[in-house]
Amino acid sequence: MSKLHLLQTSSASYNVKSSKLINQKLEQNEVPYLTDTYGRKHNYLRISLTERCNLRCQYCMPEEGVNLTKKTELLTADEIIKLAELFVKQGVNKIRLTGGEPTVHKDIIKIIETLKSIPGLETLGITTNGLTLLRQLVSMQKAGLDVINISLDTLKPEKFEKITRRRGWHRVIAGIDLAIQLGYDPVKVNVVTMRGVNDDEIVDFVNFTKDRKIDIRFIEYMPFTGNKWETGKMVSFKEMKEIIKCKYPDLVTLPNSPNDTSKAYKVPSFKGQIGFITSMSEHFCGSCNRLRLMADGSLKVCLFGNTEISLRDALRSGCSEDDLLCMIGAAVQRKKKQHAGMLNLAQMPNRPMILIVKCFYLWFITLLRFLIFFLSTSFFNLRKLVTSKVTTTLSINVNSLEKFREFYVIVLRFANAAQSSGRSFTNSIFNTLYMPKKPGSITSLNTLHWKFLEMNQTIRCMCSSGLTHIDREGKASMVDVGYKIETDRSATASGEILVGPEIFKLIENNLMKKGDVLTVAQLAGIMGAKKASELIPLCHNIILNHVDINLKLDNEKHSIFITCTVRCKGKTGVEIEALTGVSIAALTVYDMCKSVSHKMVIKNILLIKKSGGYKGIYDLD
């Protein structure tokens, strides 16, 4: 699928004229993937390393906690690094690690160290609750951590326990002081201000900056599913500023950078400063340069947005870098001008995409199920007629059969695309809809694939000489494997070369003038298996997972017995690759030994075992 098509099918939130212009430019590589339709360039990526947290803050999650994603469905450290590298290549120069609580990730130091080594990344930061800083911060700084934000909503230990439902206030304060001692300048402290909870400490936090080089950032209380957000709980930026000005009327405004989320202020003579993050009362969407990669691999282009795409699923399904960039570009193009507003956000659940997409997939997959079932049943009835005694007098419409087969291919390709491109829950939908209740049930998608391959073979035989690589007109034709499903496939071939006693003794003692015959033949066989598609005209180019060549000396026959085993995960078998590996290894032995004698015989090259594909297991024994 082209970049243009991906963007067109994903973008419905902006007008047609501007979308066409953006799509044309993106197709021509004139617009970066991380620039949206409003010209906002996204150079800041926030990566959530984990969903787990060692606190239970009231504004963040329900008291009972949240249902955590299975570990297998979370990004691994290597996947995080791979995606981060992709974003940095596209212009991201700042990454912040978040959570959950990022410091509880077992590979936190390794991740920091590896991310910091990515060429082009200028700043690496972390947002943490500070509970483990005394133990980890020195190592994190050595690994390359540049910036640190620490969350602390109260300066009173007993209130800390009430807000977070855990103990640890003294450890957080000690972590802040350690960060200052290590030279982080400034240490940013995030304070979520809640009416009736900690709004009475606003001035106390300002005083906290008097002797410490820290940046206290007051954050307006924001709505998220489960935190029971109420309009009355939010203390606005203007109200907080008025409270502070009553105590410090000489509060001065500091300059802000274009993409700053915080409005900066300072009390003269204080070492530190304060700021206000006004997400609710005065949004800063117009200068937003941030993207968010969630722990499960979902990409959110807006913190308050309720749509996302899964880069994890794309990555694990083998998508190329270009495909991933097209997905990311499509998501960025859909980013809205601003979020829905304070009152609307309070009514919107965050990350509800699963509720929307499930309904669509259930409808779509059910439709495919009935269509595939109908086509399969129609074919099986046709085959019974064709293979019966009536066949001799039956006139078969070859063109109709070919059209029938081609239509079936299209339907199965749609089914494959839907199954592979959806999020993890779509796999369970497919299992429910297609997994057979009994072995061989027609309702199994996999079974339907194998039935179709059988149908495909039958129709091709009716329409040609019976050879799959010849079309209706008798011309050579490569078999289309696009509709097949990927399976684990393997093949083992063997062969033998009789070399005679003289050559055998030279090989055994490694005395051949051209060198180590067995080792060179082994390497040549591996290379031959990998190059099979270049040697055999209609052979598919397959990515091989493993090639094993074994050469064994036979003293009684004065021969070398060769085996080649090839494995892959693909849509077609690897028999040709195994046979080619044996053949090239045998020919290499012949070439290296022909100066001694031409009386060598290559024989018995054959397939001895294969597995995978609709024909199942073949074993010569």
Coordinates of C-alpha atoms in Angstrom, one line a residue:
M1 CA 0.0 0.0 0.0
S2 CA 1.4 3.4 -0.9
K3 CA 2.1 6.2 1.5
L4 CA -0.5 8.3 -0.3
H5 CA -3.2 5.7 0.2
L6 CA -2.4 5.1 3.8
L7 CA -2.7 8.8 4.5
Q8 CA -5.9 9.2 2.6
T9 CA -7.7 6.3 4.3
S10 CA -6.6 7.5 7.7
S11 CA -7.4 11.2 7.5
A12 CA -11.0 12.4 7.9
S13 CA -10.6 15.3 10.3
Y14 CA -9.3 17.9 8.0
N15 CA -10.7 19.4 4.8
V16 CA -10.2 17.7 1.5
K17 CA -8.2 20.4 -0.2
S18 CA -5.5 20.6 2.5
S19 CA -5.4 16.8 2.8
K20 CA -4.7 16.4 -0.9
L21 CA -1.9 18.9 -0.7
I22 CA -0.3 17.3 2.3
N23 CA -0.6 13.8 0.8
Q24 CA 1.0 14.9 -2.4
K25 CA 3.9 16.5 -0.6
L26 CA 4.3 13.5 1.7
E27 CA 4.4 11.3 -1.4
Q28 CA 7.1 13.4 -2.8
N29 CA 9.0 13.4 0.6
E30 CA 8.6 17.2 0.8
V31 CA 6.8 17.1 4.2
P32 CA 8.4 15.2 7.1
Y33 CA 6.3 12.4 8.6
L34 CA 6.3 14.2 12.0
T35 CA 4.7 17.4 10.7
D36 CA 1.0 17.7 10.9
T37 CA -1.5 19.5 8.8
Y38 CA -1.2 22.7 10.9
G39 CA 2.5 22.9 10.4
R40 CA 3.4 21.6 13.9
K41 CA 6.8 19.8 13.9
H42 CA 7.0 17.0 16.5
N43 CA 10.5 16.7 17.8
Y44 CA 9.6 15.5 21.4
L45 CA 8.7 11.9 22.1
R46 CA 7.4 10.7 25.5
I47 CA 7.9 7.0 26.0
S48 CA 6.0 5.1 28.6
L49 CA 8.2 2.2 29.7
T50 CA 5.7 0.4 31.9
E51 CA 2.1 0.6 33.2
R52 CA 3.2 -0.5 36.7
C53 CA 3.6 2.1 39.5
N54 CA 4.6 1.8 43.1
L55 CA 2.1 4.6 44.1
R56 CA -1.7 4.9 43.8
C57 CA -2.2 8.7 43.3
Q58 CA -5.8 9.7 43.5
Y59 CA -5.7 11.8 40.3
C60 CA -3.9 9.2 38.3
M61 CA -5.8 5.9 38.9
P62 CA -8.6 4.3 40.9
E63 CA -7.9 3.2 44.4
E64 CA -8.3 -0.5 43.3
G65 CA -5.6 0.0 40.7
V66 CA -6.0 -0.8 37.0
N67 CA -6.0 -4.0 34.9
L68 CA -2.4 -4.3 33.7
T69 CA -1.6 -5.4 30.1
K70 CA 0.0 -8.8 29.8
K71 CA 3.8 -8.7 29.7
T72 CA 3.9 -10.3 26.3
E73 CA 1.8 -7.4 24.9
L74 CA 4.1 -4.7 26.2
L75 CA 7.1 -3.4 24.2
T76 CA 10.4 -5.1 25.0
A77 CA 13.5 -3.0 25.7
D78 CA 14.8 -3.8 22.2
E79 CA 11.5 -2.8 20.6
I80 CA 11.5 0.5 22.5
I81 CA 15.0 1.3 21.2
K82 CA 14.1 0.3 17.6
L83 CA 11.1 2.6 17.6
A84 CA 13.0 5.4 19.3
E85 CA 15.7 5.2 16.6
L86 CA 13.1 5.5 14.0
F87 CA 11.6 8.6 15.5
V88 CA 15.0 10.2 16.0
K89 CA 15.8 9.6 12.3
Q90 CA 12.7 11.7 11.5
G91 CA 13.7 14.6 13.6
V92 CA 12.9 13.8 17.3
N93 CA 15.7 15.3 19.4
K94 CA 14.2 15.0 22.8
I95 CA 12.9 11.9 24.6
R96 CA 11.3 11.7 28.0
L97 CA 10.8 8.4 29.8
T98 CA 7.5 8.1 31.7
G99 CA 5.2 5.4 33.0
G100 CA 3.5 4.2 35.1
E101 CA 6.7 4.7 37.1
P102 CA 9.7 4.3 34.7
T103 CA 12.2 3.5 37.4
V104 CA 10.4 0.2 38.2
H105 CA 11.4 -1.1 34.7
K106 CA 14.1 -3.8 35.2
D107 CA 16.1 -2.5 32.2
I108 CA 15.9 1.2 33.0
I109 CA 19.7 1.8 33.1
K110 CA 20.2 -0.2 29.9
I111 CA 17.4 1.7 28.1
I112 CA 18.8 5.1 29.2
E113 CA 22.4 4.2 28.1
T114 CA 21.2 2.9 24.7
L115 CA 18.9 5.7 24.0
K116 CA 21.5 8.3 24.8
S117 CA 23.9 6.7 22.2
I118 CA 21.4 7.3 19.4
P119 CA 22.9 9.8 17.0
G120 CA 20.8 13.0 16.8
L121 CA 19.2 12.7 20.2
E122 CA 20.1 15.8 22.2
T123 CA 18.1 15.5 25.4
L124 CA 17.0 12.5 27.4
G125 CA 14.8 13.1 30.4
I126 CA 12.6 11.2 32.9
T127 CA 9.5 11.9 34.9
T128 CA 9.5 9.9 38.2
N129 CA 7.8 9.9 41.6
G130 CA 11.3 9.9 43.1
L131 CA 10.9 6.9 45.4
T132 CA 13.9 5.1 44.1
L133 CA 16.2 8.0 43.2
L134 CA 18.6 7.5 46.2
R135 CA 19.3 4.1 44.8
Q136 CA 19.2 4.7 41.1
L137 CA 19.9 8.3 40.2
V138 CA 23.7 8.1 40.2
S139 CA 23.6 5.2 37.8
M140 CA 21.1 6.9 35.6
Q141 CA 23.2 10.0 35.4
K142 CA 26.3 7.9 34.4
A143 CA 24.1 6.2 31.7
G144 CA 23.4 9.6 30.2
L145 CA 20.2 11.0 31.8
D146 CA 20.1 14.8 31.1
V147 CA 16.9 16.1 32.7
I148 CA 14.8 15.0 35.6
N149 CA 11.2 15.8 36.6
I150 CA 10.0 14.6 40.0
S151 CA 6.3 14.4 41.0
L152 CA 5.5 15.7 44.5
D153 CA 2.0 17.0 45.4
T154 CA 2.5 18.0 49.0
L155 CA 5.2 19.1 51.5
K156 CA 3.4 17.3 54.3
P157 CA 4.3 13.6 55.0
E158 CA 0.8 12.6 56.3
K159 CA -0.9 14.2 53.3
F160 CA 1.5 12.5 50.9
E161 CA 0.3 9.1 52.2
K162 CA -3.3 10.2 51.7
I163 CA -2.8 11.4 48.1
T164 CA -0.6 8.5 47.0
R165 CA -2.1 5.8 49.3
R166 CA 1.5 4.9 50.0
R167 CA 4.4 6.0 52.3
G168 CA 7.7 7.5 51.1
W169 CA 7.6 11.3 51.3
H170 CA 11.0 11.5 53.0
R171 CA 12.6 9.4 50.2
V172 CA 11.2 11.8 47.6
I173 CA 12.6 14.9 49.4
A174 CA 16.0 13.2 49.7
G175 CA 15.8 12.3 46.0
I176 CA 15.2 16.0 45.1
D177 CA 18.2 17.1 47.1
L178 CA 20.4 14.4 45.6
A179 CA 19.4 15.5 42.1
I180 CA 20.4 19.1 43.0
Q181 CA 23.7 17.9 44.4
L182 CA 24.4 15.9 41.2
G183 CA 24.1 19.1 39.2
Y184 CA 20.7 18.8 37.5
D185 CA 19.8 22.4 36.9
P186 CA 17.0 23.0 37.4
V187 CA 15.4 20.0 39.0
K188 CA 11.7 20.2 37.9
V189 CA 9.1 19.3 40.5
N190 CA 5.5 18.6 39.2
V191 CA 2.7 19.5 41.5
V192 CA -0.9 18.6 40.5
T193 CA -3.0 21.2 42.3
M194 CA -6.4 20.0 43.6
R195 CA -8.9 22.1 45.5
G196 CA -9.5 20.9 49.0
V197 CA -6.5 18.6 48.8
N198 CA -3.3 20.6 48.4
D199 CA -4.3 24.1 47.2
D200 CA -3.5 25.4 50.7
E201 CA 0.2 24.6 50.0
I202 CA 0.6 26.7 46.9
V203 CA 2.6 29.4 48.7
D204 CA 4.6 26.7 50.6
F205 CA 5.8 25.3 47.3
V206 CA 6.8 28.8 46.2
N207 CA 8.8 29.1 49.4
F208 CA 10.4 25.7 48.6
T209 CA 12.2 27.5 45.7
K210 CA 13.9 30.0 48.0
D211 CA 17.1 28.0 48.8
R212 CA 16.8 25.3 46.2
K213 CA 17.6 25.6 42.5
I214 CA 14.3 23.9 41.4
D215 CA 11.4 24.6 39.1
I216 CA 8.1 24.0 40.8
R217 CA 5.5 23.4 38.1
F218 CA 1.8 23.7 39.1
I219 CA -0.3 21.5 36.9
E220 CA -4.0 22.0 36.5
Y221 CA -6.0 18.9 37.6
M222 CA -6.8 17.0 34.4
P223 CA -9.5 14.3 33.7
F224 CA -8.6 10.7 33.1
T225 CA -10.8 7.6 33.3
G226 CA -11.1 6.5 36.9
N227 CA -9.8 9.6 38.7
K228 CA -13.4 11.0 39.3
W229 CA -12.5 14.4 37.9
E230 CA -14.8 17.3 38.9
T231 CA -14.8 20.9 37.7
G232 CA -14.8 22.1 41.3
K233 CA -11.6 20.3 42.1
M234 CA -9.6 22.1 39.4
V235 CA -7.7 25.2 40.5
S236 CA -7.0 27.4 37.4
F237 CA -3.8 29.1 36.5
K238 CA -5.2 32.5 37.1
E239 CA -6.5 31.6 40.6
M240 CA -3.1 30.1 41.6
K241 CA -1.2 33.1 40.3
E242 CA -3.5 35.5 42.3
I243 CA -2.9 33.4 45.5
I244 CA 0.9 33.7 45.0
K245 CA 0.7 37.4 44.2
C246 CA -1.1 38.1 47.4
K247 CA 2.1 36.9 49.2
Y248 CA 4.6 37.9 46.6
P249 CA 3.3 40.9 44.6
D250 CA 6.7 41.4 42.9
L251 CA 6.4 38.0 41.1
V252 CA 8.0 38.4 37.7
T253 CA 7.3 36.8 34.4
L254 CA 10.2 34.8 32.7
P255 CA 10.6 34.3 29.0
N256 CA 9.3 31.0 27.5
S257 CA 10.5 29.0 24.6
P258 CA 8.1 28.4 21.7
N259 CA 7.2 24.8 22.7
D260 CA 7.3 25.2 26.5
T261 CA 4.2 23.8 28.3
S262 CA 4.9 25.8 31.4
K263 CA 4.4 29.5 31.9
A264 CA 7.5 30.5 33.9
Y265 CA 7.6 33.0 36.8
K266 CA 10.0 33.8 39.6
V267 CA 10.2 35.5 43.0
P268 CA 13.1 37.9 42.9
S269 CA 16.1 36.7 45.0
F270 CA 14.8 33.1 45.1
K271 CA 17.2 30.5 43.7
G272 CA 14.5 28.6 42.0
Q273 CA 11.4 29.5 39.9
I274 CA 7.9 28.4 39.4
G275 CA 5.7 27.6 36.4
F276 CA 2.1 26.8 35.5
I277 CA 1.0 24.0 33.1
T278 CA -2.4 25.2 32.0
S279 CA -3.7 22.3 30.0
M280 CA -7.3 22.9 31.0
S281 CA -7.9 26.7 31.3
E282 CA -5.5 27.9 28.6
H283 CA -4.4 25.1 26.3
F284 CA -1.1 25.3 24.4
C285 CA -2.2 23.0 21.6
G286 CA -1.0 25.4 18.9
S287 CA 2.6 24.9 19.8
C288 CA 2.4 21.2 20.7
N289 CA 5.4 19.3 19.6
R290 CA 4.9 16.1 21.6
L291 CA 4.0 12.5 20.6
R292 CA 3.4 9.7 23.1
L293 CA 4.5 6.0 22.7
M294 CA 2.6 4.0 25.3
A295 CA 3.9 0.9 27.1
D296 CA 1.8 -1.4 24.9
G297 CA 3.2 0.2 21.7
S298 CA 0.3 2.4 21.0
L299 CA 1.1 5.8 19.5
K300 CA -1.0 8.8 20.9
V301 CA -0.6 12.0 19.1
C302 CA -2.5 13.9 21.8
L303 CA -2.6 13.2 25.5
F304 CA -6.3 13.8 25.6
G305 CA -7.0 12.1 22.2
N306 CA -9.1 8.9 22.1
T307 CA -7.6 7.4 19.0
E308 CA -4.3 5.6 18.6
I309 CA -2.4 3.1 16.4
S310 CA -0.4 0.1 17.5
L311 CA 3.2 0.3 16.4
R312 CA 3.8 -2.9 18.4
D313 CA 1.6 -5.0 16.2
A314 CA 3.1 -3.5 13.0
L315 CA 6.6 -4.1 14.3
R316 CA 6.0 -7.7 15.3
S317 CA 4.2 -8.5 12.0
G318 CA 7.4 -7.6 10.1
C319 CA 6.5 -4.2 8.8
S320 CA 9.3 -2.4 7.0
E321 CA 10.7 0.9 8.2
D322 CA 8.8 2.7 5.4
D323 CA 5.5 1.0 6.4
L324 CA 6.0 2.1 10.0
L325 CA 6.7 5.6 8.9
C326 CA 3.6 5.7 6.8
M327 CA 1.5 4.6 9.8
I328 CA 3.2 7.2 12.0
G329 CA 2.7 9.9 9.3
A330 CA -1.0 9.0 9.0
A331 CA -1.5 9.3 12.7
V332 CA 0.3 12.7 12.9
Q333 CA -1.8 13.9 10.0
R334 CA -5.0 13.1 12.0
K335 CA -3.9 15.2 14.9
K336 CA -6.5 17.8 15.7
K337 CA -5.9 21.6 16.0
Q338 CA -6.7 21.4 19.8
H339 CA -8.2 19.1 22.4
A340 CA -12.0 19.0 23.1
G341 CA -12.0 21.5 25.9
M342 CA -12.2 21.3 29.7
L343 CA -15.9 20.3 30.0
N344 CA -15.9 18.0 27.0
L345 CA -12.8 16.2 28.2
A346 CA -14.4 15.4 31.5
Q347 CA -17.0 13.4 29.6
M348 CA -14.6 11.5 27.4
P349 CA -13.0 8.3 28.5
N350 CA -9.3 8.1 27.7
R351 CA -8.1 5.3 25.4
P352 CA -11.5 3.9 24.5
M353 CA -10.5 2.8 21.0
I354 CA -11.0 -0.8 21.8
L355 CA -14.7 -0.2 22.3
I356 CA -15.0 1.4 18.8
V357 CA -12.9 -1.0 16.7
K358 CA -14.3 -4.2 18.2
C359 CA -17.7 -3.5 16.7
F360 CA -16.3 -2.8 13.3
Y361 CA -14.1 -5.9 13.2
L362 CA -17.0 -8.1 14.5
W363 CA -19.2 -6.9 11.6
F364 CA -16.4 -7.1 9.0
I365 CA -15.1 -10.5 10.0
T366 CA -18.5 -12.0 10.3
L367 CA -19.2 -10.9 6.7
L368 CA -16.0 -12.4 5.5
R369 CA -16.8 -15.6 7.3
F370 CA -20.1 -16.1 5.5
L371 CA -18.5 -15.1 2.1
I372 CA -15.6 -17.5 2.5
F373 CA -18.0 -20.3 3.6
F374 CA -20.3 -19.7 0.6
L375 CA -17.4 -19.8 -1.9
S376 CA -15.9 -22.9 -0.3
T377 CA -19.2 -24.8 -0.3
S378 CA -19.8 -23.7 -3.9
F379 CA -16.5 -25.0 -5.0
F380 CA -16.7 -28.3 -3.2
N381 CA -20.1 -29.0 -4.9
L382 CA -18.5 -28.1 -8.2
R383 CA -15.6 -30.4 -7.6
K384 CA -17.8 -33.3 -6.8
L385 CA -19.5 -32.8 -10.2
V386 CA -16.2 -32.5 -12.0
T387 CA -14.7 -35.5 -10.5
S388 CA -17.7 -37.7 -10.9
K389 CA -18.5 -39.9 -14.0
V390 CA -20.3 -37.0 -15.5
T391 CA -16.9 -35.3 -16.1
T392 CA -16.5 -37.0 -19.5
T393 CA -19.5 -35.3 -20.9
L394 CA -19.3 -32.1 -18.9
S395 CA -18.1 -29.0 -20.7
I396 CA -16.1 -26.9 -18.2
N397 CA -16.1 -23.1 -18.7
V398 CA -12.4 -22.4 -18.0
N399 CA -12.7 -18.6 -17.8
S400 CA -15.5 -18.9 -15.2
L401 CA -13.3 -21.2 -13.1
E402 CA -10.4 -18.8 -13.3
K403 CA -12.6 -15.8 -12.3
F404 CA -14.0 -17.9 -9.4
R405 CA -10.5 -18.7 -8.2
E406 CA -9.4 -15.0 -8.5
F407 CA -12.4 -13.8 -6.6
Y408 CA -11.7 -16.3 -3.8
V409 CA -8.1 -15.1 -3.7
I410 CA -9.2 -11.5 -3.1
V411 CA -11.6 -12.5 -0.3
L412 CA -8.9 -14.4 1.5
R413 CA -6.4 -11.6 1.1
F414 CA -8.9 -9.3 2.8
A415 CA -9.3 -11.8 5.6
N416 CA -5.5 -12.0 6.0
A417 CA -5.1 -8.2 6.0
A418 CA -7.8 -7.8 8.6
Q419 CA -6.3 -10.5 10.8
S420 CA -2.7 -9.3 10.6
S421 CA -3.3 -5.5 10.8
G422 CA -5.6 -5.4 13.8
R423 CA -4.7 -5.0 17.4
S424 CA -4.3 -8.1 19.7
F425 CA -8.0 -8.4 20.5
T426 CA -8.8 -9.0 16.8
N427 CA -6.8 -12.2 17.0
S428 CA -9.2 -13.5 19.7
I429 CA -12.1 -12.4 17.5
F430 CA -10.7 -14.5 14.6
N431 CA -10.1 -17.4 16.9
T432 CA -13.7 -17.2 18.1
L433 CA -15.1 -16.9 14.5
Y434 CA -12.8 -19.3 12.7
M435 CA -11.3 -21.8 15.0
P436 CA -13.0 -25.2 14.4
K437 CA -15.1 -26.8 17.1
K438 CA -14.1 -30.1 15.6
P439 CA -10.9 -31.0 13.6
G440 CA -11.4 -30.1 10.0
S441 CA -14.4 -27.9 10.5
I442 CA -15.1 -25.6 7.6
T443 CA -15.4 -22.7 10.0
S444 CA -11.7 -22.6 10.5
L445 CA -9.9 -19.8 8.6
N446 CA -6.7 -21.9 8.4
T447 CA -8.8 -24.9 7.2
L448 CA -10.4 -22.7 4.6
H449 CA -6.9 -21.7 3.4
W450 CA -5.9 -25.3 3.0
K451 CA -9.2 -26.1 1.3
F452 CA -8.7 -23.2 -1.0
L453 CA -5.2 -24.3 -1.9
E454 CA -6.7 -27.7 -2.8
M455 CA -9.3 -25.9 -4.9
N456 CA -6.7 -23.7 -6.5
Q457 CA -4.7 -26.7 -7.5
T458 CA -7.7 -28.5 -9.0
I459 CA -8.8 -25.5 -11.0
R460 CA -5.3 -24.9 -12.3
C461 CA -5.1 -28.5 -13.4
M462 CA -8.4 -28.1 -15.2
C463 CA -7.3 -24.9 -16.9
S464 CA -3.9 -26.1 -18.0
S465 CA -1.7 -29.2 -18.5
G466 CA -1.8 -29.9 -14.8
L467 CA 1.5 -28.1 -14.0
T468 CA 1.2 -25.2 -11.6
H469 CA 3.9 -23.2 -13.3
I470 CA 2.1 -23.2 -16.7
D471 CA -0.9 -20.9 -17.5
R472 CA -3.9 -21.7 -19.6
E473 CA -2.0 -20.9 -22.8
G474 CA 0.9 -23.2 -21.9
K475 CA 3.3 -20.4 -21.0
A476 CA 5.6 -20.4 -18.0
S477 CA 4.1 -18.6 -15.0
M478 CA 5.2 -18.0 -11.5
V479 CA 2.7 -19.3 -8.9
D480 CA 0.9 -16.5 -7.0
V481 CA 1.4 -17.2 -3.2
G482 CA -0.1 -13.8 -2.0
Y483 CA -3.2 -15.4 -0.7
K484 CA -1.4 -18.1 1.4
I485 CA -0.9 -17.8 5.1
E486 CA 2.6 -17.9 6.6
T487 CA 3.6 -21.1 8.4
D488 CA 6.7 -22.6 9.7
R489 CA 8.3 -24.6 6.9
S490 CA 11.3 -26.9 6.6
A491 CA 12.8 -29.2 4.1
T492 CA 15.7 -31.7 4.1
A493 CA 17.4 -33.0 1.0
S494 CA 20.3 -35.4 0.6
G495 CA 22.7 -36.5 -2.1
E496 CA 25.9 -38.4 -2.6
I497 CA 29.1 -38.0 -4.5
L498 CA 31.3 -41.0 -5.2
V499 CA 34.9 -39.8 -5.3
G500 CA 37.0 -43.1 -5.4
P501 CA 39.7 -44.2 -2.9
E502 CA 42.5 -41.8 -4.0
I503 CA 40.4 -38.6 -3.7
F504 CA 38.7 -39.9 -0.6
K505 CA 42.1 -40.3 1.2
L506 CA 43.2 -36.8 0.2
I507 CA 40.0 -35.3 1.4
E508 CA 40.1 -37.3 4.7
N509 CA 43.6 -36.1 5.4
N510 CA 42.9 -32.6 4.1
L511 CA 45.7 -32.8 1.5
M512 CA 43.9 -31.4 -1.5
K513 CA 45.8 -28.6 -3.2
K514 CA 42.7 -26.3 -3.3
G515 CA 42.2 -26.5 0.4
D516 CA 39.7 -27.9 2.9
V517 CA 37.2 -29.5 0.6
L518 CA 34.5 -30.3 3.2
T519 CA 34.5 -26.8 4.7
V520 CA 34.4 -25.0 1.3
A521 CA 31.7 -27.3 0.0
Q522 CA 29.6 -26.6 3.2
L523 CA 29.9 -22.8 2.7
A524 CA 29.1 -23.1 -1.0
G525 CA 26.0 -25.2 -0.2
I526 CA 24.7 -22.6 2.2
M527 CA 25.3 -19.8 -0.3
G528 CA 23.6 -21.9 -3.0
A529 CA 20.5 -22.5 -0.9
K530 CA 20.3 -18.7 -0.3
K531 CA 20.6 -18.0 -4.0
A532 CA 18.1 -20.6 -5.2
S533 CA 15.7 -18.0 -6.5
E534 CA 18.4 -16.5 -8.7
L535 CA 19.2 -19.9 -10.2
I536 CA 15.8 -21.4 -10.7
P537 CA 13.7 -19.0 -12.8
L538 CA 10.2 -19.5 -11.2
C539 CA 11.4 -20.0 -7.7
H540 CA 10.2 -17.5 -5.1
N541 CA 12.7 -15.3 -3.3
I542 CA 12.3 -16.5 0.4
I543 CA 13.8 -15.1 3.5
L544 CA 15.5 -18.1 5.2
N545 CA 15.7 -18.5 8.9
H546 CA 18.3 -21.3 8.9
V547 CA 20.4 -23.4 6.5
D548 CA 22.4 -26.4 7.7
I549 CA 24.7 -28.3 5.4
N550 CA 26.4 -31.6 6.7
L551 CA 29.0 -33.6 4.8
K552 CA 29.8 -37.1 6.0
L553 CA 32.6 -39.3 4.8
D554 CA 31.7 -43.0 4.0
N555 CA 34.8 -45.2 4.1
E556 CA 33.1 -48.2 2.6
K557 CA 31.7 -46.5 -0.5
H558 CA 34.6 -43.9 -0.8
S559 CA 31.8 -41.3 -1.0
I560 CA 30.6 -38.2 0.7
F561 CA 27.0 -38.1 1.9
I562 CA 25.5 -34.6 1.9
T563 CA 22.4 -33.4 3.7
C564 CA 20.9 -29.9 3.6
T565 CA 18.1 -28.7 6.0
V566 CA 16.4 -25.3 5.4
R567 CA 13.9 -23.6 7.6
C568 CA 11.7 -20.5 7.1
K569 CA 8.4 -18.9 8.1
G570 CA 6.7 -18.1 4.9
K571 CA 4.0 -18.6 2.3
T572 CA 5.8 -21.3 0.2
G573 CA 8.1 -24.2 0.9
V574 CA 11.8 -24.5 0.9
E575 CA 12.3 -27.8 -0.9
I576 CA 14.1 -26.1 -3.9
E577 CA 16.5 -24.4 -1.5
A578 CA 17.4 -27.6 0.2
L579 CA 17.9 -29.4 -3.1
T580 CA 20.0 -26.6 -4.4
G581 CA 22.1 -26.6 -1.3
V582 CA 23.0 -30.3 -1.7
S583 CA 23.6 -29.8 -5.5
I584 CA 26.0 -26.9 -5.1
A585 CA 27.9 -28.6 -2.2
A586 CA 28.3 -31.7 -4.4
L587 CA 29.4 -29.7 -7.4
T588 CA 31.9 -27.8 -5.2
V589 CA 33.5 -31.2 -4.1
Y590 CA 33.7 -32.1 -7.8
D591 CA 35.3 -28.8 -8.8
M592 CA 37.9 -29.0 -6.0
C593 CA 38.9 -32.6 -6.8
K594 CA 38.7 -32.8 -10.6
S595 CA 42.4 -32.1 -11.0
V596 CA 43.1 -35.6 -9.4
S597 CA 40.4 -37.5 -11.3
H598 CA 37.2 -36.9 -13.3
K599 CA 35.8 -40.3 -12.3
M600 CA 33.4 -38.9 -9.7
V601 CA 29.6 -39.6 -9.7
I602 CA 27.0 -37.3 -8.2
K603 CA 23.8 -39.3 -7.5
N604 CA 20.7 -39.7 -5.5
I605 CA 19.9 -36.0 -5.0
L606 CA 16.4 -36.1 -3.6
L607 CA 14.0 -34.6 -1.0
I608 CA 13.8 -36.8 2.1
K609 CA 11.6 -34.7 4.4
K610 CA 9.4 -31.5 4.4
S611 CA 6.9 -29.9 6.7
G612 CA 4.5 -27.0 6.6
G613 CA 2.0 -25.9 3.9
Y614 CA -1.4 -27.4 3.1
K615 CA 0.1 -30.8 2.1
G616 CA 1.4 -31.3 5.5
I617 CA 4.4 -33.5 6.4
Y618 CA 6.3 -35.5 3.7
D619 CA 8.8 -38.1 4.9
L620 CA 10.6 -40.4 2.4
D621 CA 11.0 -43.0 5.1

